[in-house]
Amino acid sequence: MGLKEDLKRGGVIEDDLLHRLRLVFPNAKRAVGLHPDFDIEIPELGKTVEVKYDPMSQKTGNVVIEYFHAKPSAFSVSIADYWVIVTGNGEYWFSREGILECILLEGMEPVRIHGPSDRRPKWVFLIPLVLLRRYSNVMLR
Protein backbone atom coordinates (compact mmCIF):
# COMPACT_ATOMS: atom_id res chain seq x y z
CA MET A 1 0.00 0.00 0.00
CA GLY A 2 1.33 3.42 -0.95
CA LEU A 3 1.53 6.69 0.95
CA LYS A 4 -1.68 8.07 -0.61
CA GLU A 5 -3.62 4.98 0.42
CA ASP A 6 -2.12 5.10 3.93
CA LEU A 7 -3.12 8.76 4.31
CA LYS A 8 -6.64 8.08 3.02
CA ARG A 9 -7.10 5.13 5.37
CA GLY A 10 -5.75 7.16 8.29
CA GLY A 11 -8.13 9.99 7.40
CA VAL A 12 -11.10 7.62 7.63
CA ILE A 13 -9.96 6.51 11.10
CA GLU A 14 -9.51 10.15 12.19
CA ASP A 15 -12.96 11.09 10.83
CA ASP A 16 -14.57 8.22 12.76
CA LEU A 17 -12.92 9.29 16.01
CA LEU A 18 -13.78 12.94 15.39
CA HIS A 19 -17.43 12.04 14.79
CA ARG A 20 -17.59 10.20 18.12
CA LEU A 21 -15.78 13.00 19.97
CA ARG A 22 -18.22 15.60 18.61
CA LEU A 23 -21.10 13.78 20.32
CA VAL A 24 -19.67 15.08 23.60
CA PHE A 25 -17.37 17.89 22.42
CA PRO A 26 -19.14 19.64 19.50
CA ASN A 27 -16.23 22.02 18.85
CA ALA A 28 -13.70 19.22 18.29
CA LYS A 29 -11.94 19.63 14.94
CA ARG A 30 -9.24 18.11 12.77
CA ALA A 31 -5.99 19.93 12.25
CA VAL A 32 -5.78 21.56 8.84
CA GLY A 33 -3.32 20.06 6.34
CA LEU A 34 -0.45 17.75 7.15
CA HIS A 35 -0.11 18.89 10.74
CA PRO A 36 2.88 17.35 12.52
CA ASP A 37 1.86 18.50 16.01
CA PHE A 38 -1.51 16.68 16.37
CA ASP A 39 -4.50 15.41 14.38
CA ILE A 40 -7.53 16.51 16.41
CA GLU A 41 -8.10 19.43 18.75
CA ILE A 42 -10.72 19.43 21.53
CA PRO A 43 -11.12 23.12 22.46
CA GLU A 44 -13.61 22.38 25.27
CA LEU A 45 -10.82 20.55 27.12
CA GLY A 46 -7.82 22.43 25.75
CA LYS A 47 -6.45 19.03 24.63
CA THR A 48 -5.10 17.57 21.40
CA VAL A 49 -5.04 14.04 20.00
CA GLU A 50 -2.70 12.16 17.67
CA VAL A 51 -4.35 9.24 15.87
CA LYS A 52 -2.37 6.23 14.63
CA TYR A 53 -3.77 3.29 12.69
CA ASP A 54 -1.62 0.18 13.00
CA PRO A 55 -3.46 -2.87 11.60
CA MET A 56 -0.17 -4.76 11.20
CA SER A 57 0.02 -4.96 14.98
CA GLN A 58 -2.59 -7.71 14.75
CA LYS A 59 -0.10 -9.85 12.81
CA THR A 60 3.19 -8.77 14.38
CA GLY A 61 2.03 -8.18 17.94
CA ASN A 62 3.99 -4.89 17.92
CA VAL A 63 2.85 -1.29 17.71
CA VAL A 64 5.11 0.99 15.67
CA ILE A 65 5.96 4.31 17.32
CA GLU A 66 7.93 6.34 14.77
CA TYR A 67 10.29 9.05 15.93
CA PHE A 68 12.73 9.74 13.06
CA HIS A 69 12.12 9.61 9.29
CA ALA A 70 14.87 11.61 7.57
CA LYS A 71 14.19 14.19 10.31
CA PRO A 72 12.52 14.14 13.73
CA SER A 73 8.95 12.94 13.20
CA ALA A 74 5.82 11.55 14.81
CA PHE A 75 6.48 10.90 18.50
CA SER A 76 9.50 13.20 18.70
CA VAL A 77 7.64 16.23 17.28
CA SER A 78 4.02 15.66 18.28
CA ILE A 79 2.69 17.92 21.01
CA ALA A 80 -0.56 15.94 21.30
CA ASP A 81 -1.79 15.38 24.82
CA TYR A 82 -3.23 11.99 23.88
CA TRP A 83 -2.32 9.31 21.38
CA VAL A 84 -5.06 7.03 20.11
CA ILE A 85 -3.75 3.83 18.55
CA VAL A 86 -6.28 1.90 16.50
CA THR A 87 -5.22 -1.67 15.78
CA GLY A 88 -8.26 -2.97 13.90
CA ASN A 89 -9.59 -4.92 16.88
CA GLY A 90 -9.11 -2.29 19.56
CA GLU A 91 -8.68 1.41 20.19
CA TYR A 92 -6.19 2.36 22.88
CA TRP A 93 -5.85 5.81 24.44
CA PHE A 94 -2.52 6.88 25.89
CA SER A 95 -1.14 10.04 27.34
CA ARG A 96 2.08 11.03 25.59
CA GLU A 97 3.79 10.56 28.94
CA GLY A 98 2.38 7.02 29.19
CA ILE A 99 4.04 6.00 25.92
CA LEU A 100 7.30 7.65 26.97
CA GLU A 101 7.12 5.91 30.35
CA CYS A 102 6.68 2.56 28.58
CA ILE A 103 9.67 3.21 26.31
CA LEU A 104 11.93 4.26 29.20
CA LEU A 105 10.83 1.91 31.98
CA GLU A 106 10.67 -1.14 29.72
CA GLY A 107 14.07 -0.36 28.17
CA MET A 108 12.78 -0.27 24.61
CA GLU A 109 15.52 0.08 21.99
CA PRO A 110 14.91 1.85 18.68
CA VAL A 111 15.09 -0.13 15.46
CA ARG A 112 15.50 0.95 11.86
CA ILE A 113 12.82 -0.25 9.43
CA HIS A 114 12.04 0.44 5.79
CA GLY A 115 8.34 0.01 5.09
CA PRO A 116 7.05 -0.77 1.60
CA SER A 117 5.62 2.75 1.14
CA ASP A 118 8.66 4.52 2.68
CA ARG A 119 11.14 6.28 0.43
CA ARG A 120 13.72 6.14 3.22
CA PRO A 121 14.25 3.98 6.28
CA LYS A 122 12.90 5.29 9.57
CA TRP A 123 13.68 4.81 13.24
CA VAL A 124 10.89 3.44 15.38
CA PHE A 125 10.13 1.71 18.62
CA LEU A 126 8.48 -1.68 18.08
CA ILE A 127 6.52 -2.05 21.29
CA PRO A 128 4.68 -5.30 22.00
CA LEU A 129 0.99 -4.44 22.23
CA VAL A 130 0.56 -6.58 25.35
CA LEU A 131 3.27 -4.47 27.02
CA LEU A 132 2.06 -1.09 25.76
CA ARG A 133 -1.51 -1.80 26.90
CA ARG A 134 -0.31 -1.67 30.52
CA TYR A 135 0.29 2.06 30.00
CA SER A 136 -3.07 2.76 28.32
CA ASN A 137 -5.58 5.17 29.83
CA VAL A 138 -8.58 3.54 28.08
CA MET A 139 -9.23 0.64 25.72
CA LEU A 140 -12.31 0.49 23.48
CA ARG A 141 -13.41 -2.35 21.21
mmCIF file with all atom_site columns, C-alpha atoms in Angstrom:
data_model
loop_
_atom_site.group_PDB
_atom_site.id
_atom_site.type_symbol
_atom_site.label_atom_id
_atom_site.label_alt_id
_atom_site.label_comp_id
_atom_site.label_asym_id
_atom_site.label_entity_id
_atom_site.label_seq_id
_atom_site.pdbx_PDB_ins_code
_atom_site.Cartn_x
_atom_site.Cartn_y
_atom_site.Cartn_z
_atom_site.occupancy
_atom_site.B_iso_or_equiv
_atom_site.pdbx_formal_charge
_atom_site.auth_seq_id
_atom_site.auth_comp_id
_atom_site.auth_asym_id
_atom_site.auth_atom_id
_atom_site.pdbx_PDB_model_num
ATOM 1   C CA . MET A 1 1   ? 0.000   0.000  0.000  1.00 0.00 ? 1   MET A CA 1
ATOM 2   C CA . GLY A 1 2   ? 1.335   3.421  -0.954 1.00 0.00 ? 2   GLY A CA 1
ATOM 3   C CA . LEU A 1 3   ? 1.529   6.686  0.949  1.00 0.00 ? 3   LEU A CA 1
ATOM 4   C CA . LYS A 1 4   ? -1.677  8.072  -0.609 1.00 0.00 ? 4   LYS A CA 1
ATOM 5   C CA . GLU A 1 5   ? -3.623  4.982  0.420  1.00 0.00 ? 5   GLU A CA 1
ATOM 6   C CA . ASP A 1 6   ? -2.115  5.096  3.926  1.00 0.00 ? 6   ASP A CA 1
ATOM 7   C CA . LEU A 1 7   ? -3.122  8.759  4.307  1.00 0.00 ? 7   LEU A CA 1
ATOM 8   C CA . LYS A 1 8   ? -6.637  8.080  3.017  1.00 0.00 ? 8   LYS A CA 1
ATOM 9   C CA . ARG A 1 9   ? -7.102  5.128  5.368  1.00 0.00 ? 9   ARG A CA 1
ATOM 10  C CA . GLY A 1 10  ? -5.748  7.161  8.293  1.00 0.00 ? 10  GLY A CA 1
ATOM 11  C CA . GLY A 1 11  ? -8.131  9.989  7.404  1.00 0.00 ? 11  GLY A CA 1
ATOM 12  C CA . VAL A 1 12  ? -11.096 7.620  7.633  1.00 0.00 ? 12  VAL A CA 1
ATOM 13  C CA . ILE A 1 13  ? -9.956  6.511  11.098 1.00 0.00 ? 13  ILE A CA 1
ATOM 14  C CA . GLU A 1 14  ? -9.510  10.150 12.194 1.00 0.00 ? 14  GLU A CA 1
ATOM 15  C CA . ASP A 1 15  ? -12.957 11.088 10.834 1.00 0.00 ? 15  ASP A CA 1
ATOM 16  C CA . ASP A 1 16  ? -14.571 8.223  12.756 1.00 0.00 ? 16  ASP A CA 1
ATOM 17  C CA . LEU A 1 17  ? -12.923 9.286  16.009 1.00 0.00 ? 17  LEU A CA 1
ATOM 18  C CA . LEU A 1 18  ? -13.782 12.944 15.388 1.00 0.00 ? 18  LEU A CA 1
ATOM 19  C CA . HIS A 1 19  ? -17.434 12.042 14.788 1.00 0.00 ? 19  HIS A CA 1
ATOM 20  C CA . ARG A 1 20  ? -17.587 10.202 18.124 1.00 0.00 ? 20  ARG A CA 1
ATOM 21  C CA . LEU A 1 21  ? -15.777 13.001 19.972 1.00 0.00 ? 21  LEU A CA 1
ATOM 22  C CA . ARG A 1 22  ? -18.225 15.596 18.607 1.00 0.00 ? 22  ARG A CA 1
ATOM 23  C CA . LEU A 1 23  ? -21.096 13.778 20.315 1.00 0.00 ? 23  LEU A CA 1
ATOM 24  C CA . VAL A 1 24  ? -19.666 15.078 23.598 1.00 0.00 ? 24  VAL A CA 1
ATOM 25  C CA . PHE A 1 25  ? -17.374 17.894 22.422 1.00 0.00 ? 25  PHE A CA 1
ATOM 26  C CA . PRO A 1 26  ? -19.143 19.635 19.503 1.00 0.00 ? 26  PRO A CA 1
ATOM 27  C CA . ASN A 1 27  ? -16.230 22.021 18.852 1.00 0.00 ? 27  ASN A CA 1
ATOM 28  C CA . ALA A 1 28  ? -13.697 19.223 18.286 1.00 0.00 ? 28  ALA A CA 1
ATOM 29  C CA . LYS A 1 29  ? -11.943 19.635 14.936 1.00 0.00 ? 29  LYS A CA 1
ATOM 30  C CA . ARG A 1 30  ? -9.241  18.109 12.772 1.00 0.00 ? 30  ARG A CA 1
ATOM 31  C CA . ALA A 1 31  ? -5.987  19.931 12.254 1.00 0.00 ? 31  ALA A CA 1
ATOM 32  C CA . VAL A 1 32  ? -5.776  21.556 8.843  1.00 0.00 ? 32  VAL A CA 1
ATOM 33  C CA . GLY A 1 33  ? -3.316  20.055 6.337  1.00 0.00 ? 33  GLY A CA 1
ATOM 34  C CA . LEU A 1 34  ? -0.453  17.750 7.152  1.00 0.00 ? 34  LEU A CA 1
ATOM 35  C CA . HIS A 1 35  ? -0.109  18.888 10.741 1.00 0.00 ? 35  HIS A CA 1
ATOM 36  C CA . PRO A 1 36  ? 2.882   17.350 12.523 1.00 0.00 ? 36  PRO A CA 1
ATOM 37  C CA . ASP A 1 37  ? 1.860   18.496 16.009 1.00 0.00 ? 37  ASP A CA 1
ATOM 38  C CA . PHE A 1 38  ? -1.505  16.680 16.372 1.00 0.00 ? 38  PHE A CA 1
ATOM 39  C CA . ASP A 1 39  ? -4.501  15.413 14.376 1.00 0.00 ? 39  ASP A CA 1
ATOM 40  C CA . ILE A 1 40  ? -7.532  16.510 16.407 1.00 0.00 ? 40  ILE A CA 1
ATOM 41  C CA . GLU A 1 41  ? -8.103  19.434 18.754 1.00 0.00 ? 41  GLU A CA 1
ATOM 42  C CA . ILE A 1 42  ? -10.724 19.427 21.535 1.00 0.00 ? 42  ILE A CA 1
ATOM 43  C CA . PRO A 1 43  ? -11.125 23.124 22.458 1.00 0.00 ? 43  PRO A CA 1
ATOM 44  C CA . GLU A 1 44  ? -13.606 22.384 25.266 1.00 0.00 ? 44  GLU A CA 1
ATOM 45  C CA . LEU A 1 45  ? -10.822 20.546 27.115 1.00 0.00 ? 45  LEU A CA 1
ATOM 46  C CA . GLY A 1 46  ? -7.825  22.426 25.746 1.00 0.00 ? 46  GLY A CA 1
ATOM 47  C CA . LYS A 1 47  ? -6.450  19.033 24.626 1.00 0.00 ? 47  LYS A CA 1
ATOM 48  C CA . THR A 1 48  ? -5.101  17.568 21.395 1.00 0.00 ? 48  THR A CA 1
ATOM 49  C CA . VAL A 1 49  ? -5.041  14.045 19.996 1.00 0.00 ? 49  VAL A CA 1
ATOM 50  C CA . GLU A 1 50  ? -2.696  12.157 17.675 1.00 0.00 ? 50  GLU A CA 1
ATOM 51  C CA . VAL A 1 51  ? -4.353  9.242  15.866 1.00 0.00 ? 51  VAL A CA 1
ATOM 52  C CA . LYS A 1 52  ? -2.369  6.229  14.627 1.00 0.00 ? 52  LYS A CA 1
ATOM 53  C CA . TYR A 1 53  ? -3.772  3.292  12.691 1.00 0.00 ? 53  TYR A CA 1
ATOM 54  C CA . ASP A 1 54  ? -1.622  0.180  13.003 1.00 0.00 ? 54  ASP A CA 1
ATOM 55  C CA . PRO A 1 55  ? -3.459  -2.867 11.603 1.00 0.00 ? 55  PRO A CA 1
ATOM 56  C CA . MET A 1 56  ? -0.168  -4.756 11.198 1.00 0.00 ? 56  MET A CA 1
ATOM 57  C CA . SER A 1 57  ? 0.023   -4.956 14.981 1.00 0.00 ? 57  SER A CA 1
ATOM 58  C CA . GLN A 1 58  ? -2.591  -7.710 14.755 1.00 0.00 ? 58  GLN A CA 1
ATOM 59  C CA . LYS A 1 59  ? -0.100  -9.845 12.813 1.00 0.00 ? 59  LYS A CA 1
ATOM 60  C CA . THR A 1 60  ? 3.192   -8.773 14.376 1.00 0.00 ? 60  THR A CA 1
ATOM 61  C CA . GLY A 1 61  ? 2.025   -8.183 17.936 1.00 0.00 ? 61  GLY A CA 1
ATOM 62  C CA . ASN A 1 62  ? 3.987   -4.893 17.922 1.00 0.00 ? 62  ASN A CA 1
ATOM 63  C CA . VAL A 1 63  ? 2.847   -1.288 17.712 1.00 0.00 ? 63  VAL A CA 1
ATOM 64  C CA . VAL A 1 64  ? 5.111   0.986  15.669 1.00 0.00 ? 64  VAL A CA 1
ATOM 65  C CA . ILE A 1 65  ? 5.959   4.313  17.317 1.00 0.00 ? 65  ILE A CA 1
ATOM 66  C CA . GLU A 1 66  ? 7.927   6.342  14.771 1.00 0.00 ? 66  GLU A CA 1
ATOM 67  C CA . TYR A 1 67  ? 10.295  9.053  15.932 1.00 0.00 ? 67  TYR A CA 1
ATOM 68  C CA . PHE A 1 68  ? 12.730  9.741  13.062 1.00 0.00 ? 68  PHE A CA 1
ATOM 69  C CA . HIS A 1 69  ? 12.121  9.613  9.289  1.00 0.00 ? 69  HIS A CA 1
ATOM 70  C CA . ALA A 1 70  ? 14.873  11.609 7.572  1.00 0.00 ? 70  ALA A CA 1
ATOM 71  C CA . LYS A 1 71  ? 14.194  14.186 10.314 1.00 0.00 ? 71  LYS A CA 1
ATOM 72  C CA . PRO A 1 72  ? 12.522  14.137 13.733 1.00 0.00 ? 72  PRO A CA 1
ATOM 73  C CA . SER A 1 73  ? 8.954   12.935 13.195 1.00 0.00 ? 73  SER A CA 1
ATOM 74  C CA . ALA A 1 74  ? 5.819   11.547 14.811 1.00 0.00 ? 74  ALA A CA 1
ATOM 75  C CA . PHE A 1 75  ? 6.478   10.904 18.505 1.00 0.00 ? 75  PHE A CA 1
ATOM 76  C CA . SER A 1 76  ? 9.497   13.196 18.697 1.00 0.00 ? 76  SER A CA 1
ATOM 77  C CA . VAL A 1 77  ? 7.639   16.228 17.277 1.00 0.00 ? 77  VAL A CA 1
ATOM 78  C CA . SER A 1 78  ? 4.015   15.659 18.277 1.00 0.00 ? 78  SER A CA 1
ATOM 79  C CA . ILE A 1 79  ? 2.688   17.918 21.007 1.00 0.00 ? 79  ILE A CA 1
ATOM 80  C CA . ALA A 1 80  ? -0.560  15.940 21.299 1.00 0.00 ? 80  ALA A CA 1
ATOM 81  C CA . ASP A 1 81  ? -1.792  15.376 24.825 1.00 0.00 ? 81  ASP A CA 1
ATOM 82  C CA . TYR A 1 82  ? -3.226  11.991 23.882 1.00 0.00 ? 82  TYR A CA 1
ATOM 83  C CA . TRP A 1 83  ? -2.322  9.309  21.376 1.00 0.00 ? 83  TRP A CA 1
ATOM 84  C CA . VAL A 1 84  ? -5.060  7.028  20.111 1.00 0.00 ? 84  VAL A CA 1
ATOM 85  C CA . ILE A 1 85  ? -3.746  3.835  18.548 1.00 0.00 ? 85  ILE A CA 1
ATOM 86  C CA . VAL A 1 86  ? -6.283  1.897  16.501 1.00 0.00 ? 86  VAL A CA 1
ATOM 87  C CA . THR A 1 87  ? -5.222  -1.670 15.781 1.00 0.00 ? 87  THR A CA 1
ATOM 88  C CA . GLY A 1 88  ? -8.258  -2.973 13.901 1.00 0.00 ? 88  GLY A CA 1
ATOM 89  C CA . ASN A 1 89  ? -9.588  -4.918 16.882 1.00 0.00 ? 89  ASN A CA 1
ATOM 90  C CA . GLY A 1 90  ? -9.110  -2.290 19.560 1.00 0.00 ? 90  GLY A CA 1
ATOM 91  C CA . GLU A 1 91  ? -8.679  1.413  20.190 1.00 0.00 ? 91  GLU A CA 1
ATOM 92  C CA . TYR A 1 92  ? -6.194  2.363  22.883 1.00 0.00 ? 92  TYR A CA 1
ATOM 93  C CA . TRP A 1 93  ? -5.852  5.810  24.443 1.00 0.00 ? 93  TRP A CA 1
ATOM 94  C CA . PHE A 1 94  ? -2.517  6.883  25.886 1.00 0.00 ? 94  PHE A CA 1
ATOM 95  C CA . SER A 1 95  ? -1.138  10.041 27.344 1.00 0.00 ? 95  SER A CA 1
ATOM 96  C CA . ARG A 1 96  ? 2.080   11.025 25.589 1.00 0.00 ? 96  ARG A CA 1
ATOM 97  C CA . GLU A 1 97  ? 3.789   10.555 28.941 1.00 0.00 ? 97  GLU A CA 1
ATOM 98  C CA . GLY A 1 98  ? 2.384   7.015  29.192 1.00 0.00 ? 98  GLY A CA 1
ATOM 99  C CA . ILE A 1 99  ? 4.041   6.001  25.923 1.00 0.00 ? 99  ILE A CA 1
ATOM 100 C CA . LEU A 1 100 ? 7.299   7.651  26.966 1.00 0.00 ? 100 LEU A CA 1
ATOM 101 C CA . GLU A 1 101 ? 7.123   5.908  30.347 1.00 0.00 ? 101 GLU A CA 1
ATOM 102 C CA . CYS A 1 102 ? 6.679   2.556  28.579 1.00 0.00 ? 102 CYS A CA 1
ATOM 103 C CA . ILE A 1 103 ? 9.674   3.209  26.312 1.00 0.00 ? 103 ILE A CA 1
ATOM 104 C CA . LEU A 1 104 ? 11.928  4.255  29.197 1.00 0.00 ? 104 LEU A CA 1
ATOM 105 C CA . LEU A 1 105 ? 10.830  1.906  31.981 1.00 0.00 ? 105 LEU A CA 1
ATOM 106 C CA . GLU A 1 106 ? 10.669  -1.139 29.723 1.00 0.00 ? 106 GLU A CA 1
ATOM 107 C CA . GLY A 1 107 ? 14.070  -0.361 28.167 1.00 0.00 ? 107 GLY A CA 1
ATOM 108 C CA . MET A 1 108 ? 12.777  -0.270 24.612 1.00 0.00 ? 108 MET A CA 1
ATOM 109 C CA . GLU A 1 109 ? 15.519  0.078  21.987 1.00 0.00 ? 109 GLU A CA 1
ATOM 110 C CA . PRO A 1 110 ? 14.909  1.855  18.681 1.00 0.00 ? 110 PRO A CA 1
ATOM 111 C CA . VAL A 1 111 ? 15.093  -0.129 15.455 1.00 0.00 ? 111 VAL A CA 1
ATOM 112 C CA . ARG A 1 112 ? 15.500  0.948  11.857 1.00 0.00 ? 112 ARG A CA 1
ATOM 113 C CA . ILE A 1 113 ? 12.823  -0.245 9.431  1.00 0.00 ? 113 ILE A CA 1
ATOM 114 C CA . HIS A 1 114 ? 12.045  0.438  5.794  1.00 0.00 ? 114 HIS A CA 1
ATOM 115 C CA . GLY A 1 115 ? 8.338   0.009  5.091  1.00 0.00 ? 115 GLY A CA 1
ATOM 116 C CA . PRO A 1 116 ? 7.047   -0.773 1.602  1.00 0.00 ? 116 PRO A CA 1
ATOM 117 C CA . SER A 1 117 ? 5.616   2.751  1.137  1.00 0.00 ? 117 SER A CA 1
ATOM 118 C CA . ASP A 1 118 ? 8.658   4.516  2.675  1.00 0.00 ? 118 ASP A CA 1
ATOM 119 C CA . ARG A 1 119 ? 11.141  6.282  0.426  1.00 0.00 ? 119 ARG A CA 1
ATOM 120 C CA . ARG A 1 120 ? 13.723  6.144  3.216  1.00 0.00 ? 120 ARG A CA 1
ATOM 121 C CA . PRO A 1 121 ? 14.252  3.984  6.282  1.00 0.00 ? 121 PRO A CA 1
ATOM 122 C CA . LYS A 1 122 ? 12.902  5.293  9.570  1.00 0.00 ? 122 LYS A CA 1
ATOM 123 C CA . TRP A 1 123 ? 13.675  4.812  13.237 1.00 0.00 ? 123 TRP A CA 1
ATOM 124 C CA . VAL A 1 124 ? 10.890  3.442  15.379 1.00 0.00 ? 124 VAL A CA 1
ATOM 125 C CA . PHE A 1 125 ? 10.126  1.711  18.619 1.00 0.00 ? 125 PHE A CA 1
ATOM 126 C CA . LEU A 1 126 ? 8.478   -1.677 18.079 1.00 0.00 ? 126 LEU A CA 1
ATOM 127 C CA . ILE A 1 127 ? 6.524   -2.054 21.288 1.00 0.00 ? 127 ILE A CA 1
ATOM 128 C CA . PRO A 1 128 ? 4.684   -5.301 22.001 1.00 0.00 ? 128 PRO A CA 1
ATOM 129 C CA . LEU A 1 129 ? 0.993   -4.441 22.232 1.00 0.00 ? 129 LEU A CA 1
ATOM 130 C CA . VAL A 1 130 ? 0.557   -6.580 25.351 1.00 0.00 ? 130 VAL A CA 1
ATOM 131 C CA . LEU A 1 131 ? 3.273   -4.473 27.020 1.00 0.00 ? 131 LEU A CA 1
ATOM 132 C CA . LEU A 1 132 ? 2.062   -1.094 25.760 1.00 0.00 ? 132 LEU A CA 1
ATOM 133 C CA . ARG A 1 133 ? -1.515  -1.799 26.897 1.00 0.00 ? 133 ARG A CA 1
ATOM 134 C CA . ARG A 1 134 ? -0.306  -1.671 30.516 1.00 0.00 ? 134 ARG A CA 1
ATOM 135 C CA . TYR A 1 135 ? 0.285   2.061  30.003 1.00 0.00 ? 135 TYR A CA 1
ATOM 136 C CA . SER A 1 136 ? -3.067  2.759  28.317 1.00 0.00 ? 136 SER A CA 1
ATOM 137 C CA . ASN A 1 137 ? -5.578  5.169  29.827 1.00 0.00 ? 137 ASN A CA 1
ATOM 138 C CA . VAL A 1 138 ? -8.581  3.538  28.084 1.00 0.00 ? 138 VAL A CA 1
ATOM 139 C CA . MET A 1 139 ? -9.232  0.642  25.720 1.00 0.00 ? 139 MET A CA 1
ATOM 140 C CA . LEU A 1 140 ? -12.313 0.487  23.485 1.00 0.00 ? 140 LEU A CA 1
ATOM 141 C CA . ARG A 1 141 ? -13.408 -2.353 21.213 1.00 0.00 ? 141 ARG A CA 1
#
